[in-house]
Structure formats: C-alpha cells, structure tokens
Short mmCIF file of C-alpha atoms in Angstrom, two decimals:
data_model
loop_
_atom_site.label_atom_id
_atom_site.label_comp_id
_atom_site.label_asym_id
_atom_site.label_seq_id
_atom_site.Cartn_x
_atom_site.Cartn_y
_atom_site.Cartn_z
CA MET A 1 74.95 -111.74 151.53
CA ASP A 2 77.49 -113.62 149.40
CA ARG A 3 78.32 -115.88 152.35
CA LEU A 4 74.68 -116.87 152.67
CA LEU A 5 74.70 -117.88 149.00
CA LYS A 6 77.86 -119.97 149.29
CA PRO A 7 76.17 -123.22 148.12
CA LEU A 8 74.83 -121.36 145.09
CA HIS A 9 78.30 -119.98 144.33
CA ARG A 10 79.71 -123.49 144.57
CA TRP A 11 77.13 -124.69 142.04
CA ILE A 12 77.96 -121.78 139.71
CA TRP A 13 81.70 -122.44 139.72
CA VAL A 14 81.59 -126.24 139.54
CA ASP A 15 80.61 -126.16 135.86
CA ALA A 16 83.83 -125.90 133.83
CA HIS A 17 82.24 -124.18 130.83
CA ARG A 18 80.61 -121.55 133.01
CA ARG A 19 83.84 -121.13 134.96
CA ALA A 20 85.79 -120.43 131.78
CA ARG A 21 83.25 -117.89 130.52
CA LYS A 22 83.21 -116.09 133.85
CA LEU A 23 87.00 -115.85 133.90
CA LEU A 24 86.97 -114.32 130.43
CA ARG A 25 84.34 -111.85 131.56
CA PHE A 26 86.44 -110.98 134.60
CA ALA A 27 89.35 -110.31 132.24
CA GLU A 28 87.28 -107.74 130.34
CA THR A 29 86.27 -106.00 133.56
CA GLU A 30 89.83 -105.88 134.87
CA ALA A 31 91.11 -104.46 131.58
CA ASP A 32 88.41 -101.76 131.62
CA GLY A 33 89.38 -100.88 135.18
CA GLY A 34 93.03 -100.61 134.20
CA ARG A 35 92.22 -98.15 131.43
CA ASP A 36 90.08 -96.04 133.78
CA LEU A 37 92.85 -95.94 136.37
CA SER A 38 95.37 -94.89 133.75
CA ARG A 39 93.06 -92.03 132.89
CA ALA A 40 92.73 -91.14 136.58
CA ALA A 41 96.53 -91.09 136.90
CA GLU A 42 96.71 -88.74 133.95
CA LEU A 43 94.20 -86.33 135.47
CA THR A 44 95.33 -86.18 139.10
CA ALA A 45 97.66 -83.41 140.24
CA ASP A 46 98.95 -85.37 143.24
CA PRO A 47 102.28 -87.11 142.41
CA LEU A 48 101.93 -89.84 145.05
CA LEU A 49 98.41 -90.68 143.97
CA ARG A 50 99.52 -90.74 140.34
CA ARG A 51 102.14 -93.39 141.13
CA LEU A 52 99.61 -95.44 143.07
CA TYR A 53 97.03 -95.20 140.30
CA LEU A 54 99.59 -96.32 137.74
CA ARG A 55 100.61 -99.30 139.85
CA HIS A 56 96.94 -100.14 140.35
CA ALA A 57 96.35 -99.92 136.60
CA GLN A 58 99.29 -102.25 135.94
CA ASP A 59 97.88 -104.73 138.46
CA GLU A 60 94.48 -104.63 136.77
CA MET A 61 95.96 -105.28 133.34
CA ARG A 62 98.02 -108.15 134.75
CA HIS A 63 94.89 -109.60 136.35
CA ALA A 64 93.14 -109.35 133.00
CA ASP A 65 95.95 -111.33 131.36
CA LEU A 66 95.82 -113.98 134.11
CA PHE A 67 92.05 -114.39 133.93
CA ARG A 68 92.10 -114.49 130.14
CA ALA A 69 94.87 -117.08 129.99
CA ARG A 70 93.15 -119.32 132.52
CA GLY A 71 89.76 -119.02 130.83
CA ARG A 72 91.20 -119.89 127.44
CA ALA A 73 93.13 -122.82 128.89
CA LEU A 74 89.92 -124.23 130.33
CA LEU A 75 88.00 -123.80 127.08
CA GLN A 76 90.71 -125.52 125.04
CA ARG A 77 90.32 -128.68 127.11
CA LEU A 78 86.52 -128.72 126.98
CA PRO A 79 84.19 -129.89 124.19
CA HIS A 80 82.15 -127.23 122.46
CA ARG A 81 78.82 -126.51 124.13
CA VAL A 82 76.11 -123.92 123.74
CA ALA A 83 76.51 -121.19 126.37
CA GLY A 84 74.17 -121.55 129.32
CA ILE A 85 73.35 -119.37 132.30
CA ASP A 86 76.40 -117.51 133.63
CA ALA A 87 74.60 -115.93 136.62
CA ASN A 88 76.80 -112.84 136.41
CA TRP A 89 74.51 -110.82 138.66
CA ILE A 90 74.88 -113.46 141.41
CA ALA A 91 78.62 -114.11 141.08
CA PRO A 92 80.18 -110.99 139.56
CA GLY A 93 83.83 -110.14 139.36
CA GLU A 94 85.39 -106.86 140.34
CA ARG A 95 83.16 -103.94 139.44
CA GLY A 96 86.07 -101.53 139.06
CA LEU A 97 84.83 -97.98 138.57
CA ASP A 98 81.49 -99.37 137.33
CA ASP A 99 81.06 -96.80 134.54
CA LEU A 100 81.95 -93.93 136.89
CA ARG A 101 83.16 -90.96 134.86
CA VAL A 102 86.71 -90.29 135.99
CA GLU A 103 86.87 -86.85 134.38
CA VAL A 104 84.09 -85.33 136.49
CA GLN A 105 84.84 -86.93 139.88
CA GLY A 106 86.86 -85.39 142.68
CA GLU A 107 89.74 -87.23 144.30
CA GLY A 108 87.70 -88.06 147.39
CA THR A 109 84.75 -89.47 145.47
CA LEU A 110 86.99 -91.54 143.22
CA LEU A 111 89.04 -92.95 146.09
CA ALA A 112 85.93 -93.77 148.11
CA PHE A 113 84.37 -95.59 145.18
CA LEU A 114 87.60 -97.47 144.48
CA HIS A 115 87.96 -98.47 148.12
CA LEU A 116 84.47 -99.92 148.33
CA SER A 117 84.86 -101.67 144.99
CA GLU A 118 88.16 -103.26 145.99
CA LYS A 119 86.76 -104.27 149.37
CA ALA A 120 83.76 -105.95 147.76
CA ALA A 121 85.97 -107.65 145.16
CA ALA A 122 88.31 -108.97 147.85
CA GLY A 123 85.38 -110.50 149.71
CA ARG A 124 83.98 -112.12 146.58
CA PHE A 125 87.34 -113.43 145.39
CA ALA A 126 87.98 -114.95 148.83
CA LEU A 127 84.61 -116.70 148.59
CA TYR A 128 85.36 -117.95 145.07
CA GLU A 129 88.67 -119.32 146.32
CA GLU A 130 86.84 -121.27 149.01
CA VAL A 131 84.29 -122.87 146.70
CA LEU A 132 86.76 -123.83 143.95
CA ASP A 133 87.66 -127.21 145.40
CA CYS A 134 87.27 -128.71 141.93
CA ASP A 135 89.91 -126.52 140.25
CA ALA A 136 93.20 -126.04 142.10
CA GLU A 137 94.75 -123.82 139.41
CA THR A 138 91.87 -121.34 139.33
CA ARG A 139 91.78 -121.38 143.11
CA ALA A 140 95.47 -120.48 143.23
CA LEU A 141 94.83 -117.72 140.71
CA PHE A 142 92.26 -116.08 142.96
CA ALA A 143 94.61 -116.41 145.94
CA ARG A 144 97.34 -114.65 143.97
CA ILE A 145 95.06 -111.82 142.88
CA LEU A 146 93.73 -111.40 146.42
CA GLU A 147 97.15 -110.18 147.54
CA ASP A 148 96.90 -107.26 145.13
CA GLU A 149 93.31 -106.57 146.12
CA ALA A 150 94.38 -106.21 149.75
CA PHE A 151 96.96 -103.59 148.74
CA HIS A 152 94.42 -101.73 146.59
CA MET A 153 91.91 -101.69 149.42
CA THR A 154 94.52 -100.37 151.87
CA TYR A 155 96.05 -97.62 149.75
CA THR A 156 92.70 -96.20 148.63
CA ARG A 157 91.55 -95.89 152.25
CA LYS A 158 94.79 -94.24 153.36
CA GLN A 159 94.83 -91.80 150.46
CA LEU A 160 91.20 -90.92 151.07
CA ALA A 161 92.05 -90.06 154.67
CA ARG A 162 95.05 -88.02 153.52
CA LEU A 163 93.36 -86.03 150.76
CA SER A 164 89.88 -85.68 152.25
CA PRO A 165 90.23 -85.93 156.05
CA ARG A 166 87.02 -84.05 156.86
CA LYS A 167 84.80 -85.35 154.07
CA GLN A 168 85.94 -88.97 153.93
CA GLY A 169 82.86 -90.19 155.79
CA MET A 170 80.53 -88.35 153.41
CA ASP A 171 82.51 -89.55 150.39
CA LEU A 172 82.18 -93.16 151.53
CA TRP A 173 78.46 -92.72 152.20
CA GLN A 174 77.87 -91.25 148.74
CA ALA A 175 79.91 -94.00 147.11
CA ARG A 176 77.84 -96.64 148.92
CA ALA A 177 74.65 -94.97 147.72
CA VAL A 178 75.88 -95.02 144.12
CA ARG A 179 76.86 -98.69 144.39
CA VAL A 180 73.46 -99.59 145.85
CA TRP A 181 71.70 -97.76 143.02
CA LYS A 182 73.80 -99.51 140.38
CA ALA A 183 73.18 -102.87 142.07
CA TYR A 184 69.44 -102.16 141.96
CA LEU A 185 69.66 -101.37 138.24
CA ARG A 186 71.53 -104.61 137.55
CA LEU A 187 68.96 -106.60 139.53
CA ALA A 188 66.09 -104.86 137.74
CA MET A 189 67.64 -105.64 134.36
CA ALA A 190 68.14 -109.29 135.30
CA LEU A 191 64.56 -109.53 136.57
CA ALA A 192 63.19 -107.86 133.44
CA SER A 193 65.17 -110.26 131.27
CA ALA A 194 63.82 -113.26 133.18
CA ILE A 195 60.23 -111.99 132.97
CA GLY A 196 60.61 -111.30 129.25
CA ALA A 197 61.93 -114.81 128.65
CA ALA A 198 59.03 -116.29 130.64
CA VAL A 199 56.44 -114.26 128.71
CA LEU A 200 57.90 -115.24 125.33
CA THR A 201 58.00 -118.89 126.39
CA ALA A 202 54.36 -118.72 127.48
CA GLN A 203 53.38 -117.15 124.17
CA TYR A 204 55.16 -119.89 122.25
CA PHE A 205 53.59 -122.79 124.15
CA ILE A 206 50.13 -121.31 124.87
CA VAL A 207 49.17 -118.58 122.41
CA LEU A 208 50.60 -120.08 119.22
CA PRO A 209 48.96 -123.51 119.73
CA LEU A 210 45.65 -121.72 120.31
CA PHE A 211 45.93 -119.89 116.99
CA ALA A 212 46.90 -123.14 115.28
CA LEU A 213 43.80 -124.83 116.72
CA LEU A 214 41.53 -122.00 115.54
CA ALA A 215 43.09 -122.11 112.08
CA ARG A 216 42.49 -125.86 111.87
CA ARG A 217 38.86 -125.51 112.92
CA ALA A 218 38.33 -122.81 110.31
CA ALA A 219 39.90 -125.03 107.67
CA ASN A 220 37.59 -127.93 108.60
CA ARG A 221 34.51 -125.77 107.96
CA ASP A 222 35.54 -125.09 104.36
CA PRO A 223 34.15 -127.58 101.78
CA PRO A 224 36.74 -129.73 100.05
CA GLY A 225 37.64 -129.23 96.42
CA PHE A 226 36.88 -126.28 94.15
CA VAL A 227 34.15 -123.81 95.04
CA ARG A 228 31.82 -122.48 92.32
CA THR A 229 32.08 -118.73 92.01
CA ARG A 230 29.21 -116.38 91.33
CA SER A 231 28.63 -115.48 87.70
CA ALA A 232 29.94 -112.09 86.71
CA PRO A 233 27.27 -109.40 86.05
CA ALA A 234 26.67 -108.24 82.50
CA LEU A 235 28.72 -105.22 81.58
CA GLU A 236 25.91 -103.21 79.95
CA SER A 237 26.67 -99.99 81.76
CA GLN A 238 29.48 -98.42 83.63
CA TYR A 239 27.10 -97.77 86.57
#
C-alpha cells in the first residue's frame, strides 16, 4: 500500500517544516518504544531474551536521539511558520508496541507484535529513504536506522520460533488482527477529524452569514430613533 502512495510520500517529505515535525514525532515514538522494551526486559524470565530486549531498547533510545537532533537542526535553519498538515496517518513512523500492555502479554504475543511492527517500520523507512532526494542527511539517517531495524526484525522472528514453536503462527495471526484493528481506529479518528473540520467550516461560511442576514433584516424593520412607550397604568389597586 505504501508503495502505491510513493508520490504522496514524496510530497509529504519534500516540505522541510513538515519533515522536521515528523522527525520530532518519530523521536517521541522511538523513546516510548524504548521504555516499553526496558519494561519487557524487566519482566521476562528468559536471560537471552532479556539481553535482546535491552539491546533493542538501547537502539530505540539512540534512534530517538538521532531523530530529535535532526529535526531540531532542520527547524533551526527554517523561518518560523504555523504548523500545517503533517499527514501522520499516511506517513507514520515506527509504531513500536502501539500501546500494547507489556505486563499482561505472553512472550509469544509480544514477540509476534514486535516482529510485525519492526517489519512494517523497515518497509516504511526504506520508502522514506527513497523519496528523500531533497535531503541527503535525513536520507542517510534512515539508512543508518534501517540496519538496526533489520536486526530487530530478525531476532524477534527467531525468538518467537524458539519460545513458541507450535503457536507462532497463531501468535502472528493475532498480532496482525490487533494491528489491523488499531489501524482502523486511527483511520476512523482521522476521518472524524476531517469531517468535523468540514462541518465547522460550513457552519462558519453558511450558517453564520444566514443569521447575520436575518438580524439585519429584523433591524431594518425597526423604526429609527426613540420609540414612545405605553403610559403606565394608574396604581389605584394592587389587583
């Protein structure tokens, strides 16, 4: 799907302001993933998997630093501008664990989810590297991070086969289902936001002018100047 949208991705990344904001957003996602992986390393009872999780967490934190540094460097060279459309649902970064609760997941489920996430991220980062003809430094950054993504994708698949040899297919299927559901929720939120913006815009340009026109017509029917009031009744009785 991302390959079919390659011209759109090129348009998204060609804008330097948007590129900087997306890199900073990627940094936040990578840092969140690093913290989740550190928690997973703390919880697992498998010593080999603990070492791999810790290395993965260190890689994620390093990626966060690289993305953040590059995003800030771009912003420092650019004039200030009001933020526009980032199109994060079209060109996202790495999803990481995507709000998956590490504490309640089994090793197989966690590894399957990580494997699919890293595989998707590797594909997207490779595409971003291709479309970044306008920025050699950011392109080199994605190429550097892709090397780590390949390792993450490989070790998660091997450890899934080692720890869950009989259920690995089911674990991968369930992880795909969860990712599809979360993708649907993100798309629904983006669509709802777009519809809400369209409705508010229509109200501003259609409904408000109509009320203004009615108010003006009502004002034109009123006579100019002061209006004589009715005389007050005599207060001869309280009834």
